[in-house]
Amino acid sequence: MAAVQPKDSAPPRTGHDQGRATADARYWMQILSNYRTPSRMRSIVELVITAVPLVALWTAAWFAFSLGHAWASLLIAIPAGGFLVRLFMIQHDCGHGTFFAGRQANDWVGRVLGVLTLTPYDWWRRAHAIHHATSGNLDRRGIGDIDTLTVREYQALSAFARLRYRLYRHPLVMFVAGPAYLFFLQHRLPFGFMRAGWSPWISTMATNLGIALVVAGLMWLIGIQAFLVVHLPIMLLAAMAGVWLFYVQHQFEHTVWERDGRWTQQQAALYGSSHYDLPAWLHWLTANIGIHHVHHLSSRIPYYRLPVVLRDHPELREIGRITLPESLRCVRLVLWDEAQSRLVSFRDARAARR
């Protein structure tokens, strides 16, 4: 697709200074509107080449277990978990109304996939829309994001509250225990929307019912032990990978957070979301979710068109770019320093106070 340049537009840049950065973000929104149209055939193919390998790998894991090779079943869980992540990303696109042109097709595919990903589709879609509408806003934290305190807020906490935040931010909690809790327990109730009417409850309970029927059917078919050995590792690995991806997309050193008066959605989208520059095969397996700055700026672009955006506009590659090795260092960044406009570690915050 050819690039479309609006007349009299400011040239793109890679910084995120207040004012000019917002103008740049709006410039890119106009450009990106040309990539929004989904292809029904491409979407169907993407769904098939994700679901079929997942079913095949799941079956292979069960077959290996039935032959007494549980170790092989666990090895197969690794790629199977990757395809389950990809299935979740298709559900994610459905939630944005981008996988198919029609809303009903998006919603019903999303609801069915929600049973497989243990994620109530309609409830999640609502929470995720809030995330997109408030990401990077220090005065509107709390729904659809990772809890992030400012240095000043953390220093004002009691000793017990600091310990609780440190535990929450510990890698074993954030990326191991946390994903298990999120997908197996928290998603079973519409947290955040408990008093928001019947819709979140219907979404959650209908998904729970679907999960119960699928689990009961598979346990009846292959046995309880086989199901647990085969499916639990796949689900846990997918949950851990999903939380890691979400974390890196916004928790990097030079992300953008602003107070309500200075915050703009466009600036936060382009400069507060990372370009997680992964190897090509990981980009494919994660449905290009690493091109997150473009996704946040124009969430109606189908994921399979995101690489086309970078191809047509290579200047977008360097905005918020993080490589795989660099992303590992993001784990220590846990507090927002308003004075320096960057995420810092507990050690950095302690040193700055001296």
Coordinates of C-alpha atoms in Angstrom, one line a residue:
M1 CA 0.0 0.0 0.0
A2 CA 1.5 3.3 -1.0
A3 CA 2.2 5.9 1.7
V4 CA -0.3 8.8 1.8
Q5 CA 1.2 12.2 2.8
P6 CA -1.2 14.9 3.9
K7 CA -0.4 18.3 2.6
D8 CA 1.4 20.8 4.9
S9 CA 2.0 18.2 7.5
A10 CA 4.9 18.4 9.9
P11 CA 7.6 15.8 9.2
P12 CA 7.6 12.8 11.4
R13 CA 10.0 12.5 14.3
T14 CA 11.0 10.0 17.0
G15 CA 11.0 12.1 20.2
H16 CA 8.0 12.7 22.4
D17 CA 8.2 16.4 23.5
Q18 CA 4.9 17.7 24.7
G19 CA 3.0 19.6 22.0
R20 CA 5.0 18.6 19.0
A21 CA 4.8 15.0 19.9
T22 CA 1.0 15.3 20.0
A23 CA 1.0 16.9 16.6
D24 CA 3.2 14.1 15.3
A25 CA 0.8 11.4 16.7
R26 CA -2.2 13.1 15.1
Y27 CA -0.2 13.2 11.8
W28 CA 0.3 9.4 12.0
M29 CA -3.3 8.8 12.9
Q30 CA -4.3 10.4 9.5
I31 CA -1.7 8.2 7.7
L32 CA -2.7 5.0 9.4
S33 CA -6.4 5.3 8.6
N34 CA -5.5 3.9 5.2
Y35 CA -4.6 0.4 6.7
R36 CA -7.8 -0.3 8.6
T37 CA -9.8 -2.5 6.2
P38 CA -9.7 -6.2 7.0
S39 CA -9.7 -9.0 4.4
R40 CA -12.3 -11.6 5.2
M41 CA -10.4 -14.3 3.4
R42 CA -7.1 -13.4 5.0
S43 CA -8.8 -13.4 8.4
I44 CA -10.3 -16.9 7.8
V45 CA -6.9 -18.2 6.7
E46 CA -5.2 -16.6 9.8
L47 CA -7.8 -18.3 12.1
V48 CA -7.3 -21.7 10.4
I49 CA -3.5 -21.7 10.4
T50 CA -3.7 -20.8 14.1
A51 CA -6.4 -23.2 15.3
V52 CA -5.4 -26.3 13.3
P53 CA -1.8 -26.4 14.5
L54 CA -3.0 -25.8 18.1
V55 CA -5.4 -28.8 17.9
A56 CA -2.7 -30.9 16.2
L57 CA -0.1 -30.1 18.9
W58 CA -2.6 -30.7 21.7
T59 CA -3.5 -34.1 20.2
A60 CA 0.2 -34.9 19.8
A61 CA 0.8 -34.0 23.5
W62 CA -2.0 -36.3 24.5
F63 CA -0.7 -39.1 22.3
A64 CA 2.8 -38.7 23.8
F65 CA 1.3 -38.9 27.3
S66 CA -0.8 -41.9 26.4
L67 CA 2.4 -43.7 25.4
G68 CA 4.0 -43.0 28.7
H69 CA 6.2 -40.1 27.5
A70 CA 5.0 -37.2 29.7
W71 CA 8.3 -35.4 29.1
A72 CA 7.5 -35.2 25.4
S73 CA 4.0 -33.9 26.2
L74 CA 5.6 -31.1 28.2
L75 CA 8.0 -30.2 25.4
I76 CA 5.1 -30.1 22.9
A77 CA 3.3 -27.7 25.3
I78 CA 5.9 -25.0 24.4
P79 CA 4.8 -24.5 20.8
A80 CA 1.2 -25.3 21.7
G81 CA 1.3 -22.4 24.2
G82 CA 2.6 -20.1 21.5
F83 CA -0.3 -21.0 19.2
L84 CA -2.7 -20.4 22.1
V85 CA -1.2 -16.9 22.5
R86 CA -1.8 -16.3 18.8
L87 CA -5.4 -17.4 19.2
F88 CA -5.8 -14.9 22.0
M89 CA -4.4 -12.2 19.7
I90 CA -7.1 -13.0 17.2
Q91 CA -9.6 -12.6 20.0
H92 CA -7.9 -9.3 20.8
D93 CA -8.5 -8.1 17.2
C94 CA -12.1 -9.2 17.4
G95 CA -12.5 -7.1 20.5
H96 CA -11.3 -4.1 18.5
G97 CA -13.7 -4.9 15.7
T98 CA -10.8 -5.4 13.2
F99 CA -10.6 -9.1 12.4
F100 CA -13.8 -9.1 10.3
A101 CA -15.7 -6.1 8.8
G102 CA -19.0 -7.1 10.6
R103 CA -19.5 -6.7 14.3
Q104 CA -21.4 -9.9 14.8
A105 CA -18.7 -12.0 13.2
N106 CA -16.1 -10.4 15.4
D107 CA -18.1 -10.8 18.5
W108 CA -19.1 -14.4 18.1
V109 CA -15.7 -15.6 17.0
G110 CA -14.3 -13.6 20.0
R111 CA -16.8 -15.3 22.4
V112 CA -15.9 -18.8 21.2
L113 CA -12.2 -18.1 21.4
G114 CA -12.8 -16.7 24.9
V115 CA -13.8 -20.1 26.1
L116 CA -10.4 -21.5 24.8
T117 CA -8.4 -18.6 26.3
L118 CA -10.3 -18.5 29.6
T119 CA -11.1 -14.9 28.9
P120 CA -14.7 -13.6 29.0
Y121 CA -14.8 -11.7 25.7
D122 CA -17.4 -9.0 26.3
W123 CA -16.1 -8.2 29.8
W124 CA -12.5 -8.1 28.5
R125 CA -13.4 -6.0 25.5
R126 CA -14.8 -3.4 27.8
A127 CA -11.8 -3.4 30.1
H128 CA -9.4 -3.3 27.2
A129 CA -11.2 -0.3 25.7
I130 CA -10.6 1.5 28.9
H131 CA -7.0 0.6 28.8
H132 CA -6.7 2.1 25.3
A133 CA -8.6 5.2 26.4
T134 CA -6.5 5.8 29.6
S135 CA -3.1 4.3 28.9
G136 CA -0.3 6.5 30.2
N137 CA -2.7 8.7 32.2
L138 CA -1.4 8.9 35.8
D139 CA -4.8 10.1 37.0
R140 CA -6.8 7.3 35.4
R141 CA -4.9 4.2 36.4
G142 CA -6.6 1.0 37.6
I143 CA -8.4 -0.9 34.8
G144 CA -6.7 -3.0 32.2
D145 CA -3.1 -2.0 33.1
I146 CA -0.3 -3.1 35.4
D147 CA -0.3 -1.3 38.7
T148 CA 2.4 1.3 38.5
L149 CA 3.2 3.8 41.3
T150 CA 5.1 7.0 41.1
V151 CA 8.3 7.4 43.1
R152 CA 6.5 9.9 45.4
E153 CA 3.5 7.6 45.9
Y154 CA 5.7 4.7 46.8
Q155 CA 7.8 6.7 49.2
A156 CA 4.6 7.9 51.0
L157 CA 3.5 4.3 51.6
S158 CA 3.7 2.4 54.9
A159 CA 6.4 -0.3 55.3
F160 CA 3.8 -3.0 54.8
A161 CA 2.3 -1.3 51.7
R162 CA 5.8 -1.0 50.2
L163 CA 6.4 -4.7 50.8
R164 CA 3.1 -5.6 49.2
Y165 CA 4.0 -3.5 46.1
R166 CA 7.5 -5.1 46.0
L167 CA 6.0 -8.5 46.1
Y168 CA 3.5 -7.6 43.4
R169 CA 6.4 -6.4 41.2
H170 CA 8.6 -9.4 41.9
P171 CA 9.2 -11.4 38.6
L172 CA 8.0 -14.7 40.2
V173 CA 4.7 -13.0 41.1
M174 CA 4.4 -10.9 38.0
F175 CA 5.2 -13.5 35.4
V176 CA 4.5 -16.9 37.1
A177 CA 2.0 -16.7 39.9
G178 CA 0.2 -13.7 38.5
P179 CA -0.7 -15.1 35.1
A180 CA -2.1 -18.3 36.7
Y181 CA -4.2 -16.2 39.1
L182 CA -5.3 -13.9 36.3
F183 CA -6.6 -16.5 33.8
F184 CA -7.7 -19.3 36.2
L185 CA -9.3 -17.2 39.0
Q186 CA -9.7 -13.5 38.3
H187 CA -11.3 -14.0 34.9
R188 CA -14.0 -16.0 36.5
L189 CA -15.7 -12.9 37.9
P190 CA -16.1 -9.5 36.2
F191 CA -13.7 -7.6 38.5
G192 CA -13.8 -3.9 37.8
F193 CA -17.4 -4.1 36.6
M194 CA -19.1 -5.9 39.5
R195 CA -21.8 -3.2 39.7
A196 CA -21.9 -2.3 36.0
G197 CA -25.1 -4.1 35.2
W198 CA -25.8 -7.6 33.9
S199 CA -23.7 -7.5 30.7
P200 CA -20.3 -8.2 32.4
W201 CA -21.9 -10.9 34.5
I202 CA -23.5 -12.6 31.5
S203 CA -20.3 -12.5 29.6
T204 CA -18.3 -14.0 32.5
M205 CA -20.8 -16.7 33.5
A206 CA -21.5 -17.7 29.9
T207 CA -17.7 -18.1 29.3
N208 CA -17.4 -20.1 32.6
L209 CA -20.2 -22.4 31.5
G210 CA -18.5 -22.9 28.1
I211 CA -15.2 -23.7 29.8
A212 CA -16.9 -26.1 32.2
L213 CA -18.5 -28.0 29.3
V214 CA -15.2 -28.2 27.3
V215 CA -13.2 -29.3 30.3
A216 CA -15.8 -31.9 31.4
G217 CA -16.0 -33.3 27.8
L218 CA -12.2 -33.6 27.4
M219 CA -11.8 -35.2 30.9
W220 CA -14.5 -37.7 30.0
L221 CA -12.8 -38.4 26.7
I222 CA -9.2 -38.8 27.8
G223 CA -9.3 -38.8 31.5
I224 CA -8.7 -36.3 34.3
Q225 CA -4.9 -37.0 34.7
A226 CA -4.3 -36.8 30.9
F227 CA -6.2 -33.6 30.6
L228 CA -4.3 -31.9 33.4
V229 CA -0.9 -33.0 32.3
V230 CA -1.6 -32.0 28.7
H231 CA -3.6 -28.8 29.0
L232 CA -2.4 -27.1 32.2
P233 CA 1.2 -26.6 30.9
I234 CA -0.1 -25.2 27.6
M235 CA -2.4 -22.8 29.4
L236 CA 0.2 -21.7 31.9
L237 CA 2.9 -21.1 29.3
A238 CA 0.4 -19.1 27.2
A239 CA -0.7 -17.1 30.2
M240 CA 2.9 -16.3 31.2
A241 CA 3.8 -15.3 27.6
G242 CA 0.7 -13.1 27.3
V243 CA 1.4 -11.2 30.6
W244 CA 5.1 -10.8 29.6
L245 CA 4.0 -9.3 26.2
F246 CA 1.5 -6.9 27.8
Y247 CA 4.2 -5.9 30.4
V248 CA 6.9 -5.0 27.8
Q249 CA 4.4 -3.1 25.7
H250 CA 4.1 -0.3 28.3
Q251 CA 6.7 -0.9 31.0
F252 CA 9.9 0.3 29.3
E253 CA 12.2 3.1 30.5
H254 CA 11.2 5.9 28.2
T255 CA 7.5 5.3 28.0
V256 CA 5.1 8.2 28.5
W257 CA 3.0 8.9 31.6
E258 CA 1.3 12.3 32.2
R259 CA -1.1 13.9 34.5
D260 CA -4.6 14.4 33.2
G261 CA -4.1 18.1 32.2
R262 CA -1.1 17.3 30.0
W263 CA -2.1 13.8 28.8
T264 CA -3.3 13.2 25.3
Q265 CA -4.4 9.8 24.0
Q266 CA -2.5 10.2 20.7
Q267 CA 0.8 11.0 22.4
A268 CA 0.4 8.2 24.9
A269 CA -0.4 5.8 22.2
L270 CA 2.5 6.5 19.9
Y271 CA 5.2 7.2 22.5
G272 CA 3.9 5.3 25.5
S273 CA 3.7 1.9 23.7
S274 CA 6.7 0.0 22.6
H275 CA 7.8 -1.4 19.3
Y276 CA 8.9 -4.8 20.6
D277 CA 11.3 -5.7 17.8
L278 CA 11.2 -9.5 17.9
P279 CA 12.6 -12.1 15.5
A280 CA 10.3 -12.6 12.5
W281 CA 9.0 -16.0 13.7
L282 CA 8.1 -14.5 17.1
H283 CA 6.3 -11.6 15.4
W284 CA 4.2 -14.2 13.5
L285 CA 3.5 -16.3 16.5
T286 CA 2.4 -13.3 18.6
A287 CA 0.3 -11.8 15.7
N288 CA 2.5 -8.7 15.5
I289 CA 1.4 -7.4 18.9
G290 CA 5.0 -6.2 19.4
I291 CA 4.2 -3.4 16.9
H292 CA 2.2 -2.0 19.7
H293 CA 2.8 1.7 19.2
V294 CA 1.1 1.5 15.8
H295 CA -1.7 -0.6 17.3
H296 CA -2.4 1.8 20.1
L297 CA -2.4 4.8 17.7
S298 CA -4.8 3.1 15.3
S299 CA -6.4 0.0 17.0
R300 CA -8.6 -0.6 14.0
I301 CA -5.7 -2.0 11.9
P302 CA -5.8 -5.8 11.6
Y303 CA -2.7 -7.3 13.1
Y304 CA -1.7 -8.8 9.7
R305 CA -1.4 -5.3 8.3
L306 CA 0.9 -3.9 11.0
P307 CA 4.1 -5.1 9.3
V308 CA 2.9 -3.4 6.1
V309 CA 2.7 -0.1 8.0
L310 CA 6.4 -0.4 9.1
R311 CA 7.4 -1.4 5.6
D312 CA 5.7 1.7 4.1
H313 CA 6.8 4.0 6.9
P314 CA 10.2 2.8 8.2
E315 CA 10.6 5.9 10.3
L316 CA 8.1 4.4 12.7
R317 CA 10.5 1.5 13.5
E318 CA 12.6 3.5 15.9
I319 CA 9.8 4.9 18.0
G320 CA 9.8 3.1 21.3
R321 CA 11.9 0.3 19.8
I322 CA 13.0 -2.5 22.2
T323 CA 14.9 -5.6 21.2
L324 CA 14.5 -9.0 22.9
P325 CA 17.7 -8.6 25.0
E326 CA 16.8 -5.1 26.0
S327 CA 13.3 -6.1 27.1
L328 CA 14.8 -8.3 29.9
R329 CA 16.1 -5.2 31.6
C330 CA 12.6 -3.8 31.8
V331 CA 11.7 -6.1 34.7
R332 CA 13.6 -3.9 37.2
L333 CA 11.7 -0.8 36.1
V334 CA 8.9 -0.5 38.6
L335 CA 8.3 3.2 39.5
W336 CA 7.5 6.3 37.5
D337 CA 9.8 9.2 38.2
E338 CA 7.8 12.3 37.4
A339 CA 10.9 14.5 37.7
Q340 CA 12.8 12.6 35.1
S341 CA 9.9 11.4 33.0
R342 CA 11.0 7.8 33.0
L343 CA 10.5 4.5 34.7
V344 CA 13.1 3.7 37.3
S345 CA 14.1 0.8 39.6
F346 CA 13.7 0.7 43.4
R347 CA 17.4 1.2 43.6
D348 CA 17.3 4.3 41.4
A349 CA 14.5 5.7 43.5
R350 CA 16.4 5.1 46.7
A351 CA 19.6 6.7 45.3
A352 CA 17.8 9.8 44.1
R353 CA 16.3 10.3 47.5
R354 CA 19.8 10.6 49.2

